[in-house]
Amino acid sequence: MQLYLQPHRLYELMLHRFDGWVGMFAEKASDFKIDIDTSSYRLVTRFSKFHNLPELTALLAEITDFHIVGCGDGLPKLNGRINCVLKKPSELADYLKEIGDRADRIRYGKIDRRTDNMLKITTDVRKAALDIRLVGYNKSTSEITKTECCAENVYKIYKGSEKATQVIFCDISVPKQGFNIYDELKSVLVSRGADANDIFFIHDAKTESERTTLFEKVRNGDVRILIGSTAKLGLDVNIQDRLLGLHHLDVPWRPADMTQREGRILRQ
C-alpha cells in the first residue's frame, strides 16, 4: 500500500525495496505449524512481529486516517459468542490423508500446477470441513454434522421467542441442483418442527424490489430465518429490528467480511 500511495517517500528513506522495508519494520521467524492434513507438522518461515511501530505509524499517517470504532456509537453490546466444536468425523480424517498426499505431490513438483494446486486443495478442505458430502463422501449416520448442529441452535431460538428472527451465513455450497448446504439446512430445520414458510434464502430474491419486500418481512417477523452469503447479505442490509441470533456456518476469507456479517445485528 505504501509503494502504491507514497513511493517517493519510501525512496527518500531507502525503504522502497521489500528487503529494506522488512529489515526496518518486521522480523521473520521459523517455527513448526500443523500441516494441511492436521496430523503432521511442517517447518515454515513467516513474519512474527513488527518493529519501530511509532515510526511506521507516523509514516502511514501521511496517507491514511485512523478511526477507532468504539461502543459509543449507539451499537448494542455483544451478548456473548458461542463456538460450537464437533468431533472430527472418521470420513474427514480419511479425506485429509488424501489431501496430505496431494499437497506433497504439489510441493515436490510431481504434478502440473494447472491440474492440481494449493488453491484447489484449500477449497476442497473448506468444503470437507463444512460437510464431507460436498467432496463426494457419504456421511456417517452416527455423527452429527455442522449443519445439524447449527439447525439445532437455530431451532432453540426459533421455539423460544415468538416472532424473533435469525440470520445464518454460509458462503460455501449455495443453492443449486444436487446436494447443497442451504437445502440441507432448511430440510433439517423443517424436520425439527420449523415452518418451511418461515425460512427464506437470500438467493431467491433476485431483483431489488424482491429484496426490499423480503427485508420488510424479516423486520416484521413474517420471515423468521434468513440464510445467505456474505456477498448478498453482509452489506447494506437493515433487518435488525427483531434479530436475536446470527450464525456462521463457515468463516469468510477476510476479517472485514466477518465484521460485515456481524454488522447485521450489531447495529443502532
Coordinates of C-alpha atoms in Angstrom, one line a residue:
M1 CA 0.0 0.0 0.0
Q2 CA 2.9 2.4 0.8
L3 CA 4.5 1.6 -2.6
Y4 CA 1.3 2.5 -4.3
L5 CA 0.4 5.7 -2.4
Q6 CA 3.8 7.1 -1.2
P7 CA 6.6 5.6 -3.4
H8 CA 8.6 8.8 -3.4
R9 CA 8.6 8.9 0.4
L10 CA 9.9 5.4 0.5
Y11 CA 12.6 6.3 -1.9
E12 CA 13.7 9.2 0.3
L13 CA 14.0 6.8 3.3
M14 CA 15.6 4.0 1.2
L15 CA 12.7 1.7 2.1
H16 CA 11.4 1.2 -1.5
R17 CA 12.8 -2.3 -1.7
F18 CA 11.0 -5.1 0.1
D19 CA 14.1 -6.4 2.0
G20 CA 14.9 -2.9 3.2
W21 CA 11.3 -2.4 4.5
V22 CA 11.4 -5.7 6.2
G23 CA 14.7 -5.0 7.8
M24 CA 13.4 -1.8 9.3
F25 CA 9.9 -2.8 10.4
A26 CA 9.5 -6.6 10.6
E27 CA 11.1 -9.8 11.9
K28 CA 10.9 -13.3 10.5
A29 CA 10.9 -16.5 12.5
S30 CA 10.9 -20.2 11.6
D31 CA 8.5 -22.4 13.5
F32 CA 6.6 -25.6 13.1
K33 CA 2.9 -25.4 12.1
I34 CA 0.3 -28.1 11.7
D35 CA 0.3 -29.3 8.1
I36 CA -2.8 -29.3 5.9
D37 CA -3.7 -32.9 6.8
T38 CA -3.9 -31.8 10.5
S39 CA -1.8 -34.8 11.7
S40 CA 1.8 -33.7 10.9
Y41 CA 4.0 -30.7 11.2
R42 CA 6.0 -28.6 8.8
L43 CA 8.7 -26.0 9.3
V44 CA 7.7 -22.6 7.9
T45 CA 9.2 -19.1 7.9
R46 CA 6.8 -16.2 8.4
F47 CA 6.7 -12.7 9.9
S48 CA 6.4 -12.9 13.6
K49 CA 6.4 -9.3 14.8
F50 CA 6.8 -5.7 13.8
H51 CA 9.5 -3.2 15.0
N52 CA 9.7 0.6 15.1
L53 CA 5.9 1.0 15.2
P54 CA 5.8 4.7 16.2
E55 CA 7.9 5.5 13.0
L56 CA 5.8 3.2 10.8
T57 CA 2.6 4.7 12.2
A58 CA 3.8 8.2 11.6
L59 CA 4.8 7.2 8.0
L60 CA 1.4 5.6 7.4
A61 CA -0.4 8.6 8.9
E62 CA 0.8 10.7 5.9
I63 CA -1.6 8.6 3.6
T64 CA -4.2 7.2 6.0
D65 CA -6.7 8.2 8.6
F66 CA -7.3 6.2 11.7
H67 CA -10.7 5.7 13.1
I68 CA -11.3 3.5 16.2
V69 CA -14.8 2.1 16.4
G70 CA -16.0 2.1 20.0
C71 CA -19.1 1.3 21.9
G72 CA -20.2 5.0 22.0
D73 CA -21.8 4.9 18.5
G74 CA -25.2 3.6 19.8
L75 CA -24.3 0.0 19.0
P76 CA -25.6 -2.8 21.2
K77 CA -23.1 -4.8 23.2
L78 CA -22.3 -8.3 22.0
N79 CA -24.1 -10.7 24.3
G80 CA -21.6 -13.5 24.0
R81 CA -20.3 -15.6 21.1
I82 CA -20.5 -19.3 21.3
N83 CA -18.2 -21.6 19.3
C84 CA -19.6 -25.0 18.6
V85 CA -16.9 -27.6 18.4
L86 CA -17.7 -31.0 16.9
K87 CA -15.7 -34.2 16.8
K88 CA -13.8 -34.8 13.5
P89 CA -15.8 -37.4 11.5
S90 CA -13.8 -40.5 10.6
E91 CA -14.6 -39.8 6.9
L92 CA -12.9 -36.4 7.2
A93 CA -9.8 -38.0 8.7
D94 CA -9.6 -40.3 5.8
Y95 CA -10.1 -37.5 3.3
L96 CA -7.3 -35.4 5.0
K97 CA -4.9 -38.2 4.4
E98 CA -5.6 -37.9 0.6
I99 CA -5.2 -34.1 0.9
G100 CA -1.8 -34.6 2.5
D101 CA -0.7 -36.8 -0.4
R102 CA -1.9 -34.2 -2.9
A103 CA -0.1 -31.4 -1.1
D104 CA 3.2 -33.4 -1.1
R105 CA 2.9 -34.1 -4.9
I106 CA 2.4 -30.3 -5.5
R107 CA 5.3 -29.3 -3.2
Y108 CA 7.7 -31.7 -4.9
G109 CA 6.7 -30.8 -8.4
K110 CA 5.2 -34.2 -9.2
I111 CA 2.1 -32.8 -10.7
D112 CA 1.3 -29.9 -13.1
R113 CA 0.0 -26.9 -11.1
R114 CA -2.7 -26.5 -13.8
T115 CA -4.0 -29.9 -12.8
D116 CA -3.8 -29.5 -9.1
N117 CA -2.6 -26.7 -6.8
M118 CA -2.8 -25.5 -3.2
L119 CA -5.7 -23.2 -4.0
K120 CA -7.8 -26.2 -5.2
I121 CA -6.7 -28.1 -2.1
T122 CA -7.8 -25.2 0.2
T123 CA -11.2 -25.0 -1.5
D124 CA -11.7 -28.8 -1.1
V125 CA -10.6 -28.8 2.5
R126 CA -13.1 -26.0 3.3
K127 CA -15.9 -27.9 1.7
A128 CA -15.0 -31.1 3.5
A129 CA -14.7 -29.3 6.9
L130 CA -18.2 -28.0 6.4
D131 CA -19.8 -31.2 5.2
I132 CA -17.9 -34.3 3.9
R133 CA -20.7 -34.9 1.3
L134 CA -19.6 -31.8 -0.6
V135 CA -16.5 -33.7 -1.7
G136 CA -18.3 -36.9 -2.7
Y137 CA -18.1 -38.9 0.6
N138 CA -21.0 -40.4 2.4
K139 CA -21.9 -39.1 5.9
S140 CA -21.7 -41.4 8.9
T141 CA -25.2 -41.8 10.4
S142 CA -23.8 -41.8 13.9
E143 CA -22.1 -38.4 13.9
I144 CA -23.7 -35.0 13.9
T145 CA -22.8 -32.6 11.1
K146 CA -22.2 -28.9 11.4
T147 CA -25.4 -28.3 9.5
E148 CA -27.4 -30.3 12.1
C149 CA -25.6 -28.6 15.0
C150 CA -26.4 -25.2 13.5
A151 CA -30.1 -26.2 12.9
E152 CA -30.4 -27.3 16.5
N153 CA -29.2 -24.0 17.8
V154 CA -31.4 -22.1 15.4
Y155 CA -34.4 -24.1 16.3
K156 CA -34.0 -23.5 20.1
I157 CA -34.2 -19.7 19.5
Y158 CA -37.0 -20.2 17.0
K159 CA -39.1 -22.0 19.5
G160 CA -38.1 -20.0 22.5
S161 CA -39.0 -16.5 21.2
E162 CA -42.1 -15.9 19.0
K163 CA -41.5 -13.5 16.1
A164 CA -37.8 -13.3 16.8
T165 CA -35.7 -13.5 13.6
Q166 CA -32.3 -15.1 12.9
V167 CA -29.6 -15.0 10.1
I168 CA -27.4 -17.8 9.0
F169 CA -24.3 -17.0 6.9
C170 CA -22.8 -19.6 4.6
D171 CA -20.6 -18.8 1.6
I172 CA -19.8 -22.4 0.6
S173 CA -22.4 -24.6 -1.3
V174 CA -25.1 -22.1 -2.1
P175 CA -28.5 -23.2 -3.5
K176 CA -28.1 -25.4 -6.7
Q177 CA -29.1 -28.7 -8.2
G178 CA -28.0 -31.6 -6.1
F179 CA -26.7 -31.7 -2.5
N180 CA -26.1 -28.2 -1.0
I181 CA -25.9 -26.8 2.5
Y182 CA -28.8 -24.4 2.1
D183 CA -31.4 -27.0 1.1
E184 CA -29.9 -29.4 3.7
L185 CA -30.2 -26.8 6.5
K186 CA -33.8 -26.0 5.6
S187 CA -34.7 -29.7 5.4
V188 CA -33.2 -30.3 8.9
L189 CA -35.0 -27.3 10.4
V190 CA -38.3 -28.4 9.0
S191 CA -37.7 -31.9 10.3
R192 CA -37.2 -30.4 13.7
G193 CA -40.5 -28.6 13.5
A194 CA -39.9 -25.2 11.9
D195 CA -42.4 -23.9 9.4
A196 CA -41.0 -24.0 5.9
N197 CA -42.7 -20.7 5.2
D198 CA -40.6 -19.0 7.9
I199 CA -37.3 -19.9 6.2
F200 CA -36.0 -18.0 3.2
F201 CA -32.8 -17.9 1.0
I202 CA -31.5 -14.5 0.1
H203 CA -30.7 -16.0 -3.4
D204 CA -34.4 -16.3 -4.1
A205 CA -34.8 -12.5 -4.0
K206 CA -33.4 -11.8 -7.5
T207 CA -34.5 -8.2 -8.0
E208 CA -34.1 -5.1 -5.9
S209 CA -37.9 -5.0 -5.3
E210 CA -37.9 -8.6 -4.2
R211 CA -35.0 -7.9 -1.7
T212 CA -36.9 -4.9 -0.3
T213 CA -40.0 -6.9 0.2
L214 CA -38.1 -9.7 1.8
F215 CA -36.3 -7.4 4.2
E216 CA -39.6 -5.9 5.2
K217 CA -40.9 -9.3 6.0
V218 CA -37.9 -10.1 8.2
R219 CA -38.3 -6.8 10.0
N220 CA -42.0 -7.7 10.6
G221 CA -41.2 -11.2 11.8
D222 CA -43.0 -12.8 8.8
V223 CA -39.7 -14.4 7.7
R224 CA -38.1 -15.9 10.8
I225 CA -34.9 -17.5 9.4
L226 CA -32.9 -15.9 6.6
I227 CA -30.0 -17.8 5.1
G228 CA -27.4 -16.1 2.8
S229 CA -23.9 -15.4 1.8
T230 CA -21.6 -12.6 2.8
A231 CA -21.8 -11.1 -0.7
K232 CA -25.6 -11.0 -0.8
L233 CA -26.5 -10.5 2.8
G234 CA -23.5 -8.9 4.5
L235 CA -23.6 -5.3 3.3
D236 CA -26.3 -2.6 3.4
V237 CA -29.0 -4.9 4.8
N238 CA -31.2 -3.4 7.5
I239 CA -33.1 -6.3 9.1
Q240 CA -32.1 -5.8 12.8
D241 CA -35.5 -5.0 14.3
R242 CA -36.3 -8.5 15.6
L243 CA -32.9 -10.1 15.1
L244 CA -31.9 -12.2 18.0
G245 CA -29.3 -14.6 16.7
L246 CA -26.7 -14.7 14.0
H247 CA -24.9 -17.9 13.0
H248 CA -21.7 -18.5 11.0
L249 CA -21.6 -21.9 9.2
D250 CA -18.3 -21.1 7.6
V251 CA -15.6 -18.4 8.0
P252 CA -15.0 -15.9 5.2
W253 CA -11.6 -15.2 3.8
R254 CA -11.3 -11.6 5.1
P255 CA -11.7 -10.4 8.7
A256 CA -13.6 -7.4 7.3
D257 CA -16.2 -9.8 5.9
M258 CA -16.8 -11.2 9.4
T259 CA -17.3 -7.6 10.7
Q260 CA -19.8 -7.0 7.9
R261 CA -21.7 -10.2 8.7
E262 CA -22.0 -9.3 12.4
G263 CA -22.8 -5.7 11.5
R264 CA -26.3 -7.0 10.5
I265 CA -27.1 -7.5 14.2
L266 CA -24.7 -5.1 16.0
R267 CA -26.5 -2.0 14.6
Q268 CA -28.1 1.1 16.0

